[in-house]
C-alpha atoms as one frame of an Amber mdcrd trajectory, in Angstrom:
protein
  -0.038   0.255  -0.009   2.696   2.217   0.708   3.879   1.558  -3.046   0.580
   2.618  -4.376   0.617   5.781  -2.815   4.122   6.742  -3.432   3.774   5.733
  -7.079   0.574   7.797  -7.352   1.810  10.699  -5.385  -1.287  10.469  -3.136
  -0.673  10.834   0.709  -4.017  11.346   1.834  -7.062   9.475   1.576  -8.559
   6.068   1.552  -7.431   2.599   0.139  -9.363  -0.201  -0.928  -8.227  -4.091
  -0.853 -10.394  -6.377  -2.504  -9.835  -9.988  -2.700 -11.605 -12.734  -4.434
 -10.891 -16.677  -5.594 -12.159 -17.494  -9.094 -11.990 -21.136 -10.325  -9.785
 -21.757  -7.425  -7.370 -18.785  -8.488  -6.948 -15.952  -6.086  -6.981 -12.581
  -7.199  -6.489  -8.941  -5.293  -6.881  -5.392  -5.877  -5.796  -2.354  -4.355
  -7.021   1.135  -5.452  -8.079   4.693  -4.293 -11.484   5.058  -3.037 -13.357
   8.189  -2.657 -13.305   9.305   0.684 -15.295  12.350   2.898 -13.422  13.548
   6.318 -15.655  15.066   8.494 -14.953  18.904   8.998 -14.262  20.668  12.425
 -17.432  21.768  12.054 -18.890  18.747  11.637 -17.565  17.431  15.229 -19.011
  20.866  16.553 -22.662  20.842  15.251 -23.028  17.084  14.520 -23.956  15.582
  10.792 -27.309  14.868   9.342 -28.187  11.112   8.822 -31.351   8.986   7.613
 -33.161   5.892   8.128 -32.254   3.737   5.051 -34.434   0.170   5.362 -31.937
  -2.575   4.321 -29.756  -5.376   5.688 -26.414  -6.837   4.687 -25.813 -10.499
   4.101 -23.160 -11.724   6.578 -22.404  -8.441   8.592 -19.415  -9.720  10.106
 -17.874  -9.998   6.632 -16.684  -7.195   4.509 -18.455  -8.582   1.682 -19.031
  -5.983  -1.305 -23.041  -5.369  -1.877 -22.893  -3.226  -4.762 -26.928  -2.841
  -4.697 -27.218  -1.789  -1.191 -23.905   0.580  -1.542 -25.492   2.113  -4.388
 -28.849   3.003  -3.262 -27.317   4.286  -0.117 -24.973   6.244  -1.901 -27.986
   7.758  -3.871 -30.030   8.596  -0.756 -26.861  10.484   0.940 -26.657  12.766
  -2.270 -29.820  13.326  -2.765 -30.763  14.175   0.846 -27.511  15.891   1.348
 -26.803  13.439   4.202 -23.237  12.575   5.531 -24.472   8.792   6.243 -27.243
   6.826   6.517 -28.380   4.131   9.245 -29.501   0.920   8.061 -32.508  -0.417
   9.494 -33.717  -4.570   9.702 -36.803  -6.315   8.811 -37.300  -6.105  12.505
 -37.302  -2.328  12.633 -33.614  -2.389  14.182 -30.927   0.161  13.618 -27.878
  -1.810  13.081 -25.065   0.235  11.593 -24.424   2.843   9.170 -23.952   2.444
   5.318 -19.820   2.907   6.523 -19.977   3.095   9.755 -21.165   2.000  13.035
 -23.685   3.806  15.279 -24.259   4.357  18.765 -27.165   5.920  21.070 -26.695
   7.591  24.451 -29.546   7.942  27.038 -28.188   9.458  30.245 -24.761   7.762
  30.595 -25.746   4.769  28.823 -24.251   3.924  25.223 -26.368   1.525  23.322
 -24.964  -0.201  20.019 -26.016  -3.517  17.891 -24.260  -6.609  19.244 -21.552
  -7.911  16.971 -23.259 -10.404  15.262 -25.565  -7.747  13.430 -22.499  -5.405
  12.539 -19.400  -5.368  10.652 -16.854  -4.755  13.903 -14.651  -2.023  13.080
 -11.479  -1.468  15.079 -12.534   1.966  15.880 -16.092   0.739  17.207 -13.542
  -1.669  19.594 -11.382   1.168  20.774 -14.812   3.031  21.407 -15.675   0.418
  23.614 -12.421  -0.015  25.284 -12.501   3.842  26.163 -16.218   3.442  27.463
 -15.027   0.691  29.835 -12.273   2.861  31.119 -14.859   5.541  31.908 -16.993
   3.260  33.469 -20.002   4.280  31.225 -22.441   1.549  30.956 -22.607  -0.322
  27.503 -25.681  -2.064  26.230 -24.992  -4.142  23.405 -28.413  -4.258  21.666
 -29.696  -2.642  18.451 -32.539   0.605  18.897 -35.643   0.495  17.428 -36.228
   3.082  14.659 -39.554   4.187  16.047 -38.015   4.897  19.418 -34.951   7.045
  18.625 -36.810   9.943  19.922 -36.026   8.597  23.272 -32.256   8.854  23.154
 -30.166  12.124  24.124 -27.618  11.600  21.742 -26.001   9.794  18.771 -22.899
   9.430  17.076 -21.022   7.401  14.483 -17.911   5.557  14.856 -15.215   4.776
  11.704 -11.802   5.107  10.600 -12.765   8.408   8.515 -15.541  10.058  11.202
 -13.469   8.769  14.714 -16.295   9.655  16.955 -18.641  12.010  15.064 -22.055
  13.186  16.753 -25.172  13.078  15.035 -27.211  16.014  14.749 -30.439  14.450
  12.947 -32.055  11.102  11.939 -34.546  12.410   9.201 -36.409  15.179  10.990
 -35.350  13.897  14.395 -32.710  16.131  16.129 -30.231  15.183  18.965 -27.801
  17.019  21.095 -24.383  17.634  19.939 -22.758  18.732  22.982 -23.623  16.008
  25.234 -21.521  15.858  28.190 -21.173  12.012  28.179 -20.246  11.646  24.535
 -17.633  14.803  24.928 -15.805  12.756  27.560 -15.818   9.937  25.314 -14.551
  12.108  22.297 -11.957  13.434  24.499 -10.576   9.726  25.985 -10.565   8.527
  22.580  -8.880  11.630  20.856  -6.155  11.216  23.855  -5.683   7.607  22.971
  -5.305   8.328  19.519  -2.516  10.885  20.314  -0.967   8.745  22.558  -0.945
   5.900  20.024   0.663   8.178  17.198   3.709   9.800  19.899   4.428   5.943
  20.675   5.289   5.222  16.860   7.180   8.135  16.587   9.717   7.404  19.536
């Protein structure tokens, strides 16, 4: 991947790695993909999302489901959203189209269990930070009809890190939630500490 970046003189962005097997012959592909990093204002004011009724096959595996991806991207573009949240046939919000999602009520943090989502590294690190902060973690998906009962919502992922959500459709949420801000500070410190450790 370093060679790909160097040869193309691209130092910022996201790289996609795809692996497939056809007729017992493995093949792989590296390439740049469109990326969207949140702005400083996004972290302060939060981002817009909406609900998207779809569920991935084998959510624990990072399998390309082009139909879902294309429809999600189309909805994001048409409604000028940052992300869409996937809702399954039971009406449960599982994850974002390219992120994980957490809901907050008081000091309690709710997120879908591992069998319903693609378990990202950022999500795991967020869970570690929440444990260190002694904030309760409830691994259960939130019903789409009950989102108004929650105080705050945020996304996690490689690009967004811990990113507040200001609305899901017409439902609005706090973006200066005390508990989310404590988590963001903890997560950012963890990242900074890791980066410093790699420079020594």
